[in-house]
Amino acid sequence: MTKHAHSSATPSTIATAQCDYDELSKQEKSELIRDVLPQCQPQEGSPPNTFTPSQLAELKDALPGFHCQSAFDQKIAQDRHTEQHTEQQDVDHVKPVEGSVGNSQDGSDHDRQNNKQVTITDSAFFEPDSSLPATQPGADEVLGWHGAPRFHREAQLARDFRSRVRSGAFTAPTNGVCPGFMQCNLVVLPEGKHAFDFLLFCQRNPRACPLVEVCDVGSPHPHGLAKGADLRTDVPKYAIYRDGKLVKEVTDATEDWPERSVAFLIGCSFSYDGALLDADIPLRSAEQGKNVPMYNTSLKCRSSGSLNGTMVVSMKPIPALKISKHIEITSKYTHAHGGPVCVGSAEAIGVKDIAKPEWGDAVEIRADEVPVFHACGVTPQSILMQSKVPFAITHSAGHMFVTDLPSDMGL
């Protein structure tokens, strides 16, 4: 049946829609409500498929047999499912997230009775995406404080990826991994002067170090970014520094983690990889199976206490005719370094040889492409080395922590 076959709300059309429903495509099913009952539209400002009780009664009369739940009932069911799933997981040394929402004991009946809208469940009219996991306990979760971000509706994808990292199954760079999810650089310092200096450094240099989260002292759990995550094990590769020198790289930082740690998570430009791909802008490093190239520059950062040094940049070759689109997209992601600091001339920012990056891998730059440089989250590593900080743990360049948050958070 085509879309036009049920474009008016006649009895025969409704009957046909019901008889042929199982044969409809996902898109046709998603349009069924409005095609059959064009007058039954969501209230202005309401989420899609949200109706008042009177509108819902009209919908039930036209399409009998479907089920629905109030938004409150859905939240309760989701929380119960999340709790059951969490109990079955291997917790090892991962602590449960505190402050979850939706488990209040008081006022439940009152809220249920006074809920003014009902939302049709996805299972009522829409087929699940078979490419996704059967259960997604983190979808649309809400953290327990005012103004908290929502986790990505497919957060289980990021959690499954972190499980692979934790088990040692994935140790490669994360460029092109989990498109649509925010990725973060990691810096871990012992509590004290250097940790405060670094916090101040991020505040003073937001382009190079857009601070996204700071964990509680001694905690490796970024509760505001990723449920059940452990920063000691959930980054593909770590770099350990002593007195400003890289002493080793490891895939599990548990043994080196300071007892009184302060962990900082900084936005990463990998976060907008998905948006660039959607705009048909290539990711050359991912295409070639390489890490992104990163370079020291002559661009000075503002110092803070004991920390000083210059900015590190990453480079993407961008087709010349898509430069404006690239800048338009990336400039929105201020939590992921934002737009480029330089387009075209590597010499202008002190990069002497674009074929020899200090970190990562050199990539091909084609005849119709222009090198575009963005501030990079390896800047902290460079600063820590230049400032000869006694001890630090960071992610290894290009090996990011993947969060549960959508990459376009706040846009």
Short mmCIF file of C-alpha atoms in Angstrom, two decimals:
data_model
loop_
_atom_site.label_atom_id
_atom_site.label_comp_id
_atom_site.label_asym_id
_atom_site.label_seq_id
_atom_site.Cartn_x
_atom_site.Cartn_y
_atom_site.Cartn_z
CA MET A 1 0.00 0.00 0.00
CA THR A 2 1.37 3.44 -0.91
CA LYS A 3 1.24 6.58 1.18
CA HIS A 4 -1.57 7.92 -0.99
CA ALA A 5 -3.78 4.91 -0.25
CA HIS A 6 -4.62 6.24 3.22
CA SER A 7 -4.39 9.98 2.67
CA SER A 8 -7.99 10.59 3.81
CA ALA A 9 -9.82 9.35 6.90
CA THR A 10 -12.59 7.37 5.20
CA PRO A 11 -13.79 4.11 6.85
CA SER A 12 -12.57 2.03 3.92
CA THR A 13 -9.18 3.69 4.06
CA ILE A 14 -8.85 3.01 7.79
CA ALA A 15 -9.83 -0.63 7.31
CA THR A 16 -7.30 -0.98 4.51
CA ALA A 17 -4.62 0.63 6.65
CA GLN A 18 -5.33 -1.85 9.45
CA CYS A 19 -5.40 -4.90 7.19
CA ASP A 20 -2.17 -4.00 5.39
CA TYR A 21 -0.36 -2.56 8.42
CA ASP A 22 2.16 -5.39 8.72
CA GLU A 23 3.20 -4.85 5.09
CA LEU A 24 3.93 -1.14 5.53
CA SER A 25 7.44 0.25 5.60
CA LYS A 26 8.72 1.85 8.79
CA GLN A 27 8.28 5.33 7.32
CA GLU A 28 4.70 4.56 6.24
CA LYS A 29 3.89 3.31 9.71
CA SER A 30 5.31 6.46 11.25
CA GLU A 31 3.00 8.54 9.06
CA LEU A 32 -0.09 6.42 9.64
CA ILE A 33 -1.50 8.44 12.52
CA ARG A 34 -1.40 11.73 10.68
CA ASP A 35 -2.59 10.26 7.39
CA VAL A 36 -5.62 8.60 8.98
CA LEU A 37 -6.39 11.41 11.43
CA PRO A 38 -4.90 14.62 10.04
CA GLN A 39 -6.82 16.69 12.62
CA CYS A 40 -5.20 14.76 15.49
CA GLN A 41 -1.85 16.55 15.72
CA PRO A 42 0.47 16.96 18.71
CA GLN A 43 0.03 20.13 20.72
CA GLU A 44 2.49 22.88 19.92
CA GLY A 45 5.73 22.31 21.79
CA SER A 46 4.92 18.67 22.60
CA PRO A 47 7.16 15.76 21.58
CA PRO A 48 6.20 13.77 18.45
CA ASN A 49 3.26 11.33 18.88
CA THR A 50 2.09 13.07 22.06
CA PHE A 51 -1.67 13.66 22.38
CA THR A 52 -4.23 14.87 24.88
CA PRO A 53 -6.64 12.23 26.29
CA SER A 54 -9.47 13.40 24.02
CA GLN A 55 -7.26 13.14 20.94
CA LEU A 56 -6.11 9.71 22.07
CA ALA A 57 -9.73 8.51 22.43
CA GLU A 58 -10.40 9.63 18.87
CA LEU A 59 -7.32 7.80 17.69
CA LYS A 60 -8.40 4.60 19.47
CA ASP A 61 -11.82 4.75 17.80
CA ALA A 62 -10.22 4.98 14.35
CA LEU A 63 -7.43 2.44 14.96
CA PRO A 64 -8.57 -0.06 17.60
CA GLY A 65 -6.18 -2.62 18.94
CA PHE A 66 -3.06 -0.58 19.62
CA HIS A 67 -1.76 0.00 23.14
CA CYS A 68 -0.25 3.08 24.75
CA GLN A 69 1.26 4.28 27.99
CA SER A 70 1.50 7.60 29.73
CA ALA A 71 4.93 9.21 29.76
CA PHE A 72 5.02 8.61 33.53
CA ASP A 73 4.29 4.90 33.12
CA GLN A 74 6.97 4.63 30.46
CA LYS A 75 9.54 6.23 32.76
CA ILE A 76 8.72 3.82 35.62
CA ALA A 77 8.95 0.82 33.30
CA GLN A 78 12.24 2.07 31.87
CA ASP A 79 13.75 2.58 35.33
CA ARG A 80 12.75 -0.92 36.40
CA HIS A 81 14.26 -2.37 33.24
CA THR A 82 17.47 -0.40 33.83
CA GLU A 83 17.75 -1.67 37.40
CA GLN A 84 17.26 -5.28 36.30
CA HIS A 85 19.84 -4.94 33.54
CA THR A 86 22.37 -3.31 35.89
CA GLU A 87 22.04 -6.15 38.42
CA GLN A 88 22.96 -8.67 35.73
CA GLN A 89 26.08 -6.84 34.56
CA ASP A 90 29.58 -7.78 35.71
CA VAL A 91 30.29 -4.88 38.04
CA ASP A 92 33.94 -5.71 38.90
CA HIS A 93 35.19 -2.49 40.47
CA VAL A 94 32.61 -0.26 38.74
CA LYS A 95 30.44 1.58 41.23
CA PRO A 96 26.71 2.05 40.56
CA VAL A 97 25.58 5.51 39.54
CA GLU A 98 24.02 7.49 42.35
CA GLY A 99 21.15 9.93 42.06
CA SER A 100 19.12 8.15 39.37
CA VAL A 101 15.78 9.71 38.57
CA GLY A 102 12.36 8.13 38.45
CA ASN A 103 12.45 6.01 41.62
CA SER A 104 10.56 8.38 43.90
CA GLN A 105 8.32 6.71 46.46
CA ASP A 106 6.14 9.76 47.13
CA GLY A 107 3.41 11.18 44.97
CA SER A 108 3.43 8.46 42.33
CA ASP A 109 -0.35 8.01 42.30
CA HIS A 110 -0.87 11.75 42.30
CA ASP A 111 1.49 12.22 39.36
CA ARG A 112 -0.11 9.35 37.51
CA GLN A 113 -3.60 10.80 37.94
CA ASN A 114 -2.55 14.31 36.96
CA ASN A 115 -0.51 13.41 33.90
CA LYS A 116 -2.09 15.56 31.19
CA GLN A 117 -0.73 13.86 28.10
CA VAL A 118 -0.15 10.34 26.89
CA THR A 119 2.61 9.29 24.53
CA ILE A 120 2.19 6.43 22.10
CA THR A 121 4.94 3.91 22.71
CA ASP A 122 7.36 3.07 19.93
CA SER A 123 6.23 -0.56 20.05
CA ALA A 124 2.64 0.45 19.34
CA PHE A 125 3.25 1.64 15.80
CA PHE A 126 6.95 1.49 14.96
CA GLU A 127 9.23 -1.45 14.28
CA PRO A 128 12.48 -1.59 16.28
CA ASP A 129 15.69 -1.07 14.38
CA SER A 130 17.07 -4.59 13.98
CA SER A 131 20.60 -3.22 13.72
CA LEU A 132 20.50 -2.04 17.34
CA PRO A 133 20.83 -4.16 20.50
CA ALA A 134 17.60 -5.79 21.69
CA THR A 135 17.73 -3.82 24.95
CA GLN A 136 18.84 -0.26 25.41
CA PRO A 137 18.58 0.42 29.14
CA GLY A 138 20.21 3.84 28.87
CA ALA A 139 17.98 5.31 26.18
CA ASP A 140 16.61 8.76 27.07
CA GLU A 141 17.85 8.49 30.66
CA VAL A 142 17.71 11.65 32.73
CA LEU A 143 20.39 12.48 35.29
CA GLY A 144 19.32 13.61 38.73
CA TRP A 145 20.02 17.33 38.80
CA HIS A 146 18.55 20.44 37.26
CA GLY A 147 19.90 21.19 33.81
CA ALA A 148 21.54 17.78 33.45
CA PRO A 149 22.04 16.52 29.89
CA ARG A 150 20.19 13.55 28.46
CA PHE A 151 22.13 10.49 27.45
CA HIS A 152 22.03 9.52 23.78
CA ARG A 153 18.87 7.55 22.95
CA GLU A 154 21.10 4.72 21.72
CA ALA A 155 23.50 4.95 24.67
CA GLN A 156 23.85 1.17 24.82
CA LEU A 157 25.98 1.36 21.66
CA ALA A 158 28.59 3.45 23.51
CA ARG A 159 28.37 1.15 26.54
CA ASP A 160 28.93 -1.90 24.40
CA PHE A 161 31.94 -0.19 22.82
CA ARG A 162 33.40 0.64 26.25
CA SER A 163 32.93 -3.00 27.25
CA ARG A 164 35.08 -3.99 24.27
CA VAL A 165 37.71 -1.47 25.33
CA ARG A 166 37.62 -2.70 28.94
CA SER A 167 38.12 -6.30 27.83
CA GLY A 168 41.09 -5.34 25.66
CA ALA A 169 39.28 -6.18 22.42
CA PHE A 170 39.68 -2.61 21.10
CA THR A 171 42.95 -0.68 21.53
CA ALA A 172 43.01 1.44 18.34
CA PRO A 173 42.41 5.17 17.80
CA THR A 174 38.75 6.19 18.05
CA ASN A 175 38.46 8.50 15.04
CA GLY A 176 35.32 7.44 13.17
CA VAL A 177 34.15 5.27 16.10
CA CYS A 178 30.59 5.65 17.45
CA PRO A 179 29.54 8.59 15.22
CA GLY A 180 27.01 10.79 16.96
CA PHE A 181 28.53 10.31 20.43
CA MET A 182 30.67 12.82 22.29
CA GLN A 183 34.28 11.74 22.72
CA CYS A 184 36.65 13.16 25.31
CA ASN A 185 40.35 13.59 26.02
CA LEU A 186 41.51 12.52 29.48
CA VAL A 187 43.91 14.12 31.95
CA VAL A 188 44.45 12.69 35.45
CA LEU A 189 46.51 14.48 38.10
CA PRO A 190 47.03 13.90 41.83
CA GLU A 191 44.97 16.21 44.04
CA GLY A 192 46.87 19.40 44.80
CA LYS A 193 48.54 22.39 43.19
CA HIS A 194 48.96 20.96 39.70
CA ALA A 195 45.34 19.81 39.57
CA PHE A 196 44.16 23.31 40.46
CA ASP A 197 46.56 24.87 37.97
CA PHE A 198 45.21 22.60 35.25
CA LEU A 199 41.59 23.45 36.09
CA LEU A 200 42.53 27.12 35.77
CA PHE A 201 44.40 26.39 32.53
CA CYS A 202 41.25 24.89 30.99
CA GLN A 203 39.20 27.88 32.10
CA ARG A 204 41.71 30.25 30.50
CA ASN A 205 42.17 28.25 27.27
CA PRO A 206 38.71 26.94 26.33
CA ARG A 207 39.54 26.55 22.62
CA ALA A 208 42.34 24.08 23.29
CA CYS A 209 40.84 22.58 26.47
CA PRO A 210 37.01 22.76 26.44
CA LEU A 211 36.36 21.22 29.86
CA VAL A 212 33.36 18.87 29.88
CA GLU A 213 33.62 17.08 33.24
CA VAL A 214 35.73 16.93 36.41
CA CYS A 215 35.36 13.81 38.56
CA ASP A 216 35.21 13.86 42.35
CA VAL A 217 38.57 13.51 44.09
CA GLY A 218 39.58 9.85 44.08
CA SER A 219 36.79 8.80 41.71
CA PRO A 220 37.38 7.29 38.25
CA HIS A 221 33.65 7.37 37.48
CA PRO A 222 32.37 10.21 35.22
CA HIS A 223 28.73 9.93 36.34
CA GLY A 224 27.64 12.96 34.30
CA LEU A 225 28.96 11.57 31.02
CA ALA A 226 28.66 7.79 31.00
CA LYS A 227 26.73 5.41 33.21
CA GLY A 228 28.80 2.60 34.71
CA ALA A 229 32.03 3.83 33.09
CA ASP A 230 35.47 3.49 34.68
CA LEU A 231 38.17 5.82 33.42
CA ARG A 232 40.90 3.40 34.58
CA THR A 233 39.89 0.80 31.99
CA ASP A 234 37.55 2.38 29.42
CA VAL A 235 40.08 4.33 27.32
CA PRO A 236 41.76 2.27 24.56
CA LYS A 237 45.28 3.40 25.47
CA TYR A 238 46.82 5.60 28.18
CA ALA A 239 50.05 7.59 28.40
CA ILE A 240 51.89 7.79 31.75
CA TYR A 241 54.13 10.81 32.36
CA ARG A 242 56.71 11.42 35.08
CA ASP A 243 58.58 14.73 35.40
CA GLY A 244 57.36 15.80 32.00
CA LYS A 245 58.50 12.66 30.18
CA LEU A 246 56.44 9.86 28.66
CA VAL A 247 57.50 6.71 30.50
CA LYS A 248 55.04 4.15 29.11
CA GLU A 249 51.73 3.52 27.37
CA VAL A 250 49.23 1.00 28.77
CA THR A 251 45.74 -0.27 28.00
CA ASP A 252 44.73 -0.44 31.69
CA ALA A 253 45.69 2.40 34.04
CA THR A 254 44.41 0.83 37.26
CA GLU A 255 47.85 0.16 38.75
CA ASP A 256 49.09 3.70 38.04
CA TRP A 257 45.91 5.55 39.08
CA PRO A 258 46.54 7.93 42.03
CA GLU A 259 44.55 7.24 45.19
CA ARG A 260 43.64 10.96 45.42
CA SER A 261 43.12 11.47 41.70
CA VAL A 262 41.40 14.33 39.92
CA ALA A 263 40.23 13.28 36.45
CA PHE A 264 39.47 15.90 33.79
CA LEU A 265 37.53 15.17 30.59
CA ILE A 266 37.98 17.57 27.69
CA GLY A 267 35.92 17.74 24.51
CA CYS A 268 37.38 16.20 21.34
CA SER A 269 36.97 17.06 17.67
CA PHE A 270 36.13 13.40 16.94
CA SER A 271 32.72 14.31 18.36
CA TYR A 272 31.66 15.99 15.13
CA ASP A 273 32.94 13.25 12.82
CA GLY A 274 29.37 12.02 12.39
CA ALA A 275 28.14 15.48 11.37
CA LEU A 276 30.96 15.79 8.82
CA LEU A 277 30.15 12.40 7.34
CA ASP A 278 26.47 13.36 7.12
CA ALA A 279 27.57 16.41 5.09
CA ASP A 280 29.67 14.18 2.79
CA ILE A 281 32.91 15.65 4.12
CA PRO A 282 35.58 12.92 4.15
CA LEU A 283 37.57 11.74 7.19
CA ARG A 284 40.86 10.86 5.54
CA SER A 285 42.53 9.36 8.59
CA ALA A 286 39.59 7.00 9.16
CA GLU A 287 39.48 6.13 5.45
CA GLN A 288 43.14 5.16 5.53
CA GLY A 289 42.92 3.37 8.88
CA LYS A 290 45.29 5.86 10.51
CA ASN A 291 45.39 8.08 13.55
CA VAL A 292 44.84 11.80 12.92
CA PRO A 293 48.00 13.89 12.41
CA MET A 294 48.77 16.30 15.26
CA TYR A 295 51.36 19.08 15.41
CA ASN A 296 53.03 21.42 17.86
CA THR A 297 52.49 25.07 16.94
CA SER A 298 53.83 28.51 17.78
CA LEU A 299 50.42 29.55 19.18
CA LYS A 300 50.95 30.41 22.84
CA CYS A 301 48.42 29.36 25.47
CA ARG A 302 47.65 31.57 28.46
CA SER A 303 49.66 30.28 31.42
CA SER A 304 48.20 29.28 34.79
CA GLY A 305 50.39 28.76 37.83
CA SER A 306 53.06 26.22 36.95
CA LEU A 307 51.57 25.39 33.54
CA ASN A 308 52.56 27.10 30.30
CA GLY A 309 53.27 26.22 26.69
CA THR A 310 51.89 26.21 23.16
CA MET A 311 48.80 24.81 21.46
CA VAL A 312 48.71 21.48 19.64
CA VAL A 313 46.51 21.20 16.53
CA SER A 314 45.05 18.32 14.55
CA MET A 315 44.71 18.44 10.77
CA LYS A 316 42.01 17.29 8.37
CA PRO A 317 42.37 17.52 4.57
CA ILE A 318 39.09 19.10 3.39
CA PRO A 319 37.93 19.51 -0.23
CA ALA A 320 38.31 23.17 -1.16
CA LEU A 321 34.66 23.45 -2.22
CA LYS A 322 33.51 22.17 1.19
CA ILE A 323 35.63 24.40 3.41
CA SER A 324 32.75 26.77 4.16
CA LYS A 325 30.47 23.87 5.10
CA HIS A 326 33.18 22.37 7.30
CA ILE A 327 33.61 25.65 9.15
CA GLU A 328 29.85 26.07 9.50
CA ILE A 329 29.48 22.62 11.09
CA THR A 330 32.52 22.60 13.36
CA SER A 331 32.05 26.14 14.67
CA LYS A 332 28.87 25.00 16.43
CA TYR A 333 30.75 22.42 18.49
CA THR A 334 32.36 24.75 21.02
CA HIS A 335 32.51 21.83 23.48
CA ALA A 336 34.72 20.00 20.94
CA HIS A 337 37.28 22.74 20.06
CA GLY A 338 34.94 24.57 17.66
CA GLY A 339 35.96 25.86 14.25
CA PRO A 340 39.49 25.79 12.80
CA VAL A 341 42.33 27.97 14.07
CA CYS A 342 44.01 27.95 10.66
CA VAL A 343 43.08 27.05 7.07
CA GLY A 344 45.70 26.34 4.44
CA SER A 345 49.05 27.70 5.63
CA ALA A 346 50.77 25.36 8.09
CA GLU A 347 53.71 27.77 8.28
CA ALA A 348 51.46 30.50 9.68
CA ILE A 349 51.09 28.55 12.94
CA GLY A 350 54.67 27.28 13.10
CA VAL A 351 54.17 23.81 11.57
CA LYS A 352 57.39 23.26 9.64
CA ASP A 353 56.67 19.95 7.88
CA ILE A 354 53.07 18.83 7.45
CA ALA A 355 54.31 15.38 6.42
CA LYS A 356 55.92 14.84 9.85
CA PRO A 357 53.35 15.19 12.66
CA GLU A 358 54.59 15.02 16.27
CA TRP A 359 51.67 12.72 17.13
CA GLY A 360 49.54 10.42 15.01
CA ASP A 361 50.10 9.60 11.33
CA ALA A 362 50.64 11.63 8.19
CA VAL A 363 47.71 11.38 5.77
CA GLU A 364 47.24 12.04 2.07
CA ILE A 365 46.28 15.56 1.00
CA ARG A 366 44.82 15.48 -2.49
CA ALA A 367 45.12 18.13 -5.18
CA ASP A 368 41.63 19.54 -4.58
CA GLU A 369 42.01 19.59 -0.78
CA VAL A 370 43.18 22.14 1.77
CA PRO A 371 44.71 21.33 5.19
CA VAL A 372 42.45 22.56 7.99
CA PHE A 373 43.83 22.83 11.53
CA HIS A 374 41.79 22.61 14.73
CA ALA A 375 42.84 23.07 18.35
CA CYS A 376 43.56 19.63 19.77
CA GLY A 377 43.11 17.85 23.10
CA VAL A 378 46.73 16.72 23.01
CA THR A 379 47.54 20.30 24.08
CA PRO A 380 47.40 19.24 27.77
CA GLN A 381 49.99 16.51 27.14
CA SER A 382 52.29 19.03 25.52
CA ILE A 383 51.72 21.51 28.37
CA LEU A 384 52.39 18.85 31.02
CA MET A 385 55.65 17.91 29.29
CA GLN A 386 56.77 21.50 28.77
CA SER A 387 55.95 22.29 32.42
CA LYS A 388 57.63 19.09 33.71
CA VAL A 389 54.70 18.07 35.91
CA PRO A 390 55.80 15.31 38.36
CA PHE A 391 53.06 12.81 37.44
CA ALA A 392 50.12 12.60 35.05
CA ILE A 393 47.98 10.09 33.19
CA THR A 394 46.39 11.04 29.87
CA HIS A 395 44.77 9.25 26.98
CA SER A 396 47.26 8.21 24.34
CA ALA A 397 46.94 10.62 21.40
CA GLY A 398 43.90 9.72 19.30
CA HIS A 399 42.55 7.14 21.78
CA MET A 400 39.52 8.83 23.31
CA PHE A 401 36.95 8.08 25.98
CA VAL A 402 33.53 7.58 24.34
CA THR A 403 30.67 8.98 26.43
CA ASP A 404 26.93 8.27 26.55
CA LEU A 405 26.13 11.85 25.49
CA PRO A 406 25.10 12.91 21.99
CA SER A 407 27.85 14.75 20.17
CA ASP A 408 25.54 17.68 19.39
CA MET A 409 24.67 18.24 23.06
CA GLY A 410 23.67 21.84 23.61
CA LEU A 411 23.54 22.80 19.89
#
